[in-house]
């Protein structure tokens, strides 16, 4: 990780996961056969349907700009809810010949089509949909199952301050920045409470390249808030932090 020198504890057998390298993707022929069988006509811009991206999208989201809800349910099907009304749509996720991650949506009621380039937002929890070919409005979708926490919230108000990880010292600011005192490297982070989660969760921007490589850490701390442990269960990663004594509350 750029700018970080923390102590990592990993299992004796290390499995290297390279998400997105051998993703399940339908060929154009397979997709067209499916289209013919279902009598569905979708985007011609997408060269390969990306099943992993489809699984990532398959969730409930809310538009940060309009408050509209987008529920991506079964593969290639979804529902948009706004103003007490709902309309179903077909959708498709994949890559084009320029290897851009794309999301295509066609509304059932109007056959209106939208094609978006997909990327992560600054929190690494939301997704930014940038319309291509003037096919819709730019929007940021946030997941339904997480609550974004303000650092004044008593559940995480202990995070701002000075912490030591390994041999380096970091300052967590109230502006969601983490600054390395040895290198000056500035990272950003977001903290959420996931629905059904026991502990708050944190993501650092430098840990997230795109949707294929996202690291989420549970924040576990001692009662005296003297130390905290960040645990990424998916990859069996652990980071141990201790608060600088002069900064203790």
Coordinates of C-alpha atoms in Angstrom, one line a residue:
X1 CA 0.0 0.0 0.0
X2 CA 1.4 3.3 -1.0
X3 CA 2.5 5.4 1.9
X4 CA 1.7 2.7 4.5
X5 CA 4.1 0.6 6.5
X6 CA 1.8 -1.3 8.9
X7 CA 2.3 -4.8 10.3
X8 CA 0.4 -7.4 8.4
X9 CA -0.6 -10.8 9.7
X10 CA -1.6 -13.4 7.1
X11 CA -2.2 -17.1 7.2
X12 CA 0.7 -19.5 6.7
X13 CA -0.7 -20.3 3.2
X14 CA -1.2 -17.1 1.2
X15 CA -3.7 -17.2 -1.6
X16 CA -3.2 -14.3 -4.0
X17 CA -6.6 -13.2 -5.4
X18 CA -6.5 -11.1 -8.5
X19 CA -10.2 -10.1 -8.9
X20 CA -11.1 -9.4 -12.5
X21 CA -8.3 -11.3 -14.2
X22 CA -10.3 -14.5 -15.0
X23 CA -13.8 -13.2 -14.6
X24 CA -16.8 -15.1 -15.9
X25 CA -17.8 -13.3 -19.1
X26 CA -20.3 -14.4 -21.6
X27 CA -19.2 -14.3 -25.3
X28 CA -21.1 -12.2 -27.8
X29 CA -22.5 -15.4 -29.3
X30 CA -23.7 -16.8 -25.9
X31 CA -25.3 -13.5 -25.1
X32 CA -27.1 -13.3 -28.4
X33 CA -28.3 -16.8 -28.0
X34 CA -29.7 -15.8 -24.6
X35 CA -31.3 -12.7 -26.1
X36 CA -32.9 -14.7 -28.8
X37 CA -34.3 -17.2 -26.3
X38 CA -35.7 -14.4 -24.1
X39 CA -36.7 -12.1 -26.9
X40 CA -34.6 -9.3 -25.4
X41 CA -32.6 -6.7 -27.2
X42 CA -29.9 -5.0 -25.1
X43 CA -26.9 -2.8 -25.7
X44 CA -24.7 -3.4 -28.8
X45 CA -21.9 -1.4 -27.1
X46 CA -21.0 -4.1 -24.6
X47 CA -18.6 -6.6 -26.1
X48 CA -18.6 -9.0 -23.1
X49 CA -21.0 -9.4 -20.3
X50 CA -19.1 -9.4 -17.0
X51 CA -20.7 -11.7 -14.5
X52 CA -18.6 -10.4 -11.6
X53 CA -19.6 -6.9 -12.3
X54 CA -23.2 -8.0 -12.6
X55 CA -23.0 -9.6 -9.1
X56 CA -21.4 -6.4 -7.8
X57 CA -24.3 -4.3 -9.1
X58 CA -26.9 -6.8 -7.9
X59 CA -28.0 -4.8 -4.9
X60 CA -30.3 -2.0 -3.9
X61 CA -29.0 1.6 -4.4
X62 CA -30.3 5.1 -4.0
X63 CA -29.4 8.1 -6.2
X64 CA -27.6 10.7 -4.2
X65 CA -28.9 13.4 -6.6
X66 CA -32.6 12.5 -7.0
X67 CA -33.4 10.0 -4.3
X68 CA -34.6 7.5 -6.9
X69 CA -34.2 3.9 -5.9
X70 CA -32.6 1.3 -8.2
X71 CA -33.0 -2.3 -7.3
X72 CA -30.9 -4.7 -9.4
X73 CA -32.4 -8.1 -8.7
X74 CA -32.1 -11.1 -10.9
X75 CA -29.4 -11.0 -13.6
X76 CA -30.4 -8.6 -16.3
X77 CA -33.6 -7.4 -14.4
X78 CA -34.2 -4.6 -12.1
X79 CA -36.7 -2.0 -10.8
X80 CA -36.6 1.8 -10.5
X81 CA -38.8 3.4 -7.7
X82 CA -39.6 7.1 -7.6
X83 CA -42.5 9.2 -6.3
X84 CA -44.4 6.1 -5.1
X85 CA -44.2 4.5 -8.5
X86 CA -42.1 1.7 -9.9
X87 CA -41.0 0.5 -13.3
X88 CA -39.0 -2.5 -14.3
X89 CA -36.0 -2.5 -16.6
X90 CA -33.5 -4.7 -18.2
X91 CA -29.8 -4.1 -17.5
X92 CA -26.5 -5.4 -18.7
X93 CA -23.0 -5.0 -17.2
X94 CA -19.7 -5.6 -19.1
X95 CA -16.9 -4.0 -21.0
X96 CA -16.6 -2.4 -24.4
X97 CA -13.7 -2.6 -26.9
X98 CA -11.9 0.1 -24.9
X99 CA -12.2 -2.0 -21.7
X100 CA -14.4 0.5 -20.0
X101 CA -16.8 -0.9 -17.4
X102 CA -20.3 -0.2 -18.6
X103 CA -23.9 -0.4 -17.3
X104 CA -26.7 -0.4 -19.8
X105 CA -30.3 0.2 -18.7
X106 CA -33.5 -0.1 -20.8
X107 CA -36.8 0.9 -19.2
X108 CA -39.7 -1.4 -19.8
X109 CA -42.4 1.2 -20.1
X110 CA -40.8 3.7 -22.5
X111 CA -37.9 1.6 -24.0
X112 CA -35.7 4.5 -23.0
X113 CA -32.1 3.5 -23.1
X114 CA -29.2 4.7 -21.0
X115 CA -25.5 3.7 -21.2
X116 CA -23.1 4.6 -18.4
X117 CA -19.4 4.3 -17.7
X118 CA -19.1 3.0 -14.1
X119 CA -16.5 3.9 -11.5
X120 CA -16.3 4.1 -7.7
X121 CA -17.0 7.4 -5.9
X122 CA -14.6 9.0 -3.4
X123 CA -15.9 6.9 -0.5
X124 CA -15.5 3.6 -2.4
X125 CA -19.0 2.6 -1.3
X126 CA -20.9 4.4 -4.0
X127 CA -20.7 4.1 -7.8
X128 CA -20.6 7.0 -10.2
X129 CA -22.5 6.5 -13.5
X130 CA -21.2 8.8 -16.2
X131 CA -23.6 8.8 -19.2
X132 CA -22.2 8.1 -22.6
X133 CA -23.6 9.5 -25.9
X134 CA -26.0 11.8 -23.9
X135 CA -27.9 8.8 -22.8
X136 CA -29.1 9.9 -19.3
X137 CA -27.9 12.1 -16.4
X138 CA -24.8 11.6 -14.4
X139 CA -25.6 10.1 -11.0
X140 CA -24.0 8.6 -7.9
X141 CA -25.7 5.5 -6.5
X142 CA -25.2 4.7 -2.8
X143 CA -25.9 1.3 -1.3
X144 CA -29.0 0.8 0.8
X145 CA -27.5 -1.5 3.4
X146 CA -24.9 1.0 4.8
X147 CA -25.2 4.1 7.0
X148 CA -22.5 6.7 6.4
X149 CA -21.2 7.8 9.8
X150 CA -20.2 11.4 10.7
X151 CA -17.0 11.5 12.7
X152 CA -18.9 13.3 15.4
X153 CA -21.1 10.2 15.9
X154 CA -20.3 8.6 19.3
X155 CA -19.8 5.3 17.5
X156 CA -16.7 6.6 15.7
X157 CA -15.9 10.0 17.3
X158 CA -12.7 8.4 18.8
X159 CA -11.1 7.9 15.3
X160 CA -9.8 11.5 14.7
X161 CA -6.4 11.8 16.4
X162 CA -2.9 10.6 16.1
X163 CA -2.2 6.9 15.7
X164 CA 0.8 4.7 15.3
X165 CA 0.8 1.7 12.9
X166 CA 4.1 -0.2 12.6
X167 CA 6.9 2.4 12.6
X168 CA 4.8 5.2 11.1
X169 CA 2.6 7.8 12.7
X170 CA -0.7 8.9 11.1
X171 CA -3.1 11.7 11.8
X172 CA -6.8 11.0 11.2
X173 CA -8.5 14.3 10.6
X174 CA -12.2 15.3 11.0
X175 CA -12.2 15.9 7.2
X176 CA -11.8 12.2 6.6
X177 CA -8.1 12.4 5.7
X178 CA -5.3 10.2 7.0
X179 CA -1.9 11.9 6.8
X180 CA 1.4 10.0 7.2
X181 CA 3.8 12.1 9.3
X182 CA 6.9 10.4 7.8
X183 CA 6.0 10.7 4.1
X184 CA 3.3 13.4 4.0
X185 CA 1.1 11.0 2.0
X186 CA -2.6 11.9 2.4
X187 CA -5.2 9.3 2.0
X188 CA -9.0 9.6 2.4
X189 CA -11.4 7.3 4.1
X190 CA -15.1 6.7 4.8
X191 CA -16.7 5.1 7.8
X192 CA -20.1 3.3 7.7
X193 CA -22.3 1.0 9.8
X194 CA -23.3 -1.9 7.7
X195 CA -26.8 -3.3 8.3
X196 CA -26.5 -6.2 10.7
X197 CA -22.8 -5.4 11.3
X198 CA -21.3 -5.6 14.8
X199 CA -18.7 -3.0 14.3
X200 CA -18.3 0.1 12.1
X201 CA -16.5 -0.4 8.8
X202 CA -13.8 1.7 7.2
X203 CA -12.4 2.0 3.6
X204 CA -9.3 3.8 2.6
X205 CA -9.2 5.3 -0.9
X206 CA -5.7 4.0 -1.7
X207 CA -6.9 0.4 -0.9
X208 CA -9.5 0.6 -3.6
X209 CA -8.5 0.6 -7.3
X210 CA -11.9 -0.1 -8.8
X211 CA -14.8 -2.4 -8.0
X212 CA -12.6 -5.4 -8.5
X213 CA -10.3 -4.5 -5.7
X214 CA -12.0 -3.1 -2.6
X215 CA -10.7 -3.7 1.0
X216 CA -13.2 -3.2 3.8
X217 CA -12.0 -3.2 7.4
X218 CA -14.0 -3.7 10.6
X219 CA -13.0 -1.3 13.3
X220 CA -12.5 -3.1 16.6
X221 CA -11.2 -1.0 19.5
X222 CA -10.4 -1.4 23.2
X223 CA -12.7 0.1 25.8
X224 CA -10.2 2.8 26.7
X225 CA -9.8 3.7 23.0
X226 CA -6.1 3.2 23.4
X227 CA -5.8 0.8 20.4
X228 CA -7.8 -0.4 17.5
X229 CA -7.6 -3.3 15.1
X230 CA -8.7 -3.1 11.5
X231 CA -9.8 -6.5 10.2
X232 CA -10.4 -7.4 6.6
X233 CA -12.0 -10.8 6.9
X234 CA -12.3 -11.4 3.2
X235 CA -8.5 -11.4 2.7
X236 CA -7.5 -12.3 6.3
X237 CA -5.7 -9.0 6.8
X238 CA -5.1 -7.2 10.1
X239 CA -3.8 -3.8 10.9
X240 CA -3.0 -2.9 14.5
X241 CA -3.0 0.8 15.6
X242 CA -2.2 2.4 18.9
X243 CA -3.1 6.0 19.8
X244 CA -0.3 8.3 20.7
X245 CA -0.4 8.8 24.5
X246 CA -0.4 12.6 24.3
X247 CA -3.5 12.4 22.2
X248 CA -5.6 10.2 24.5
X249 CA -9.0 11.6 25.3

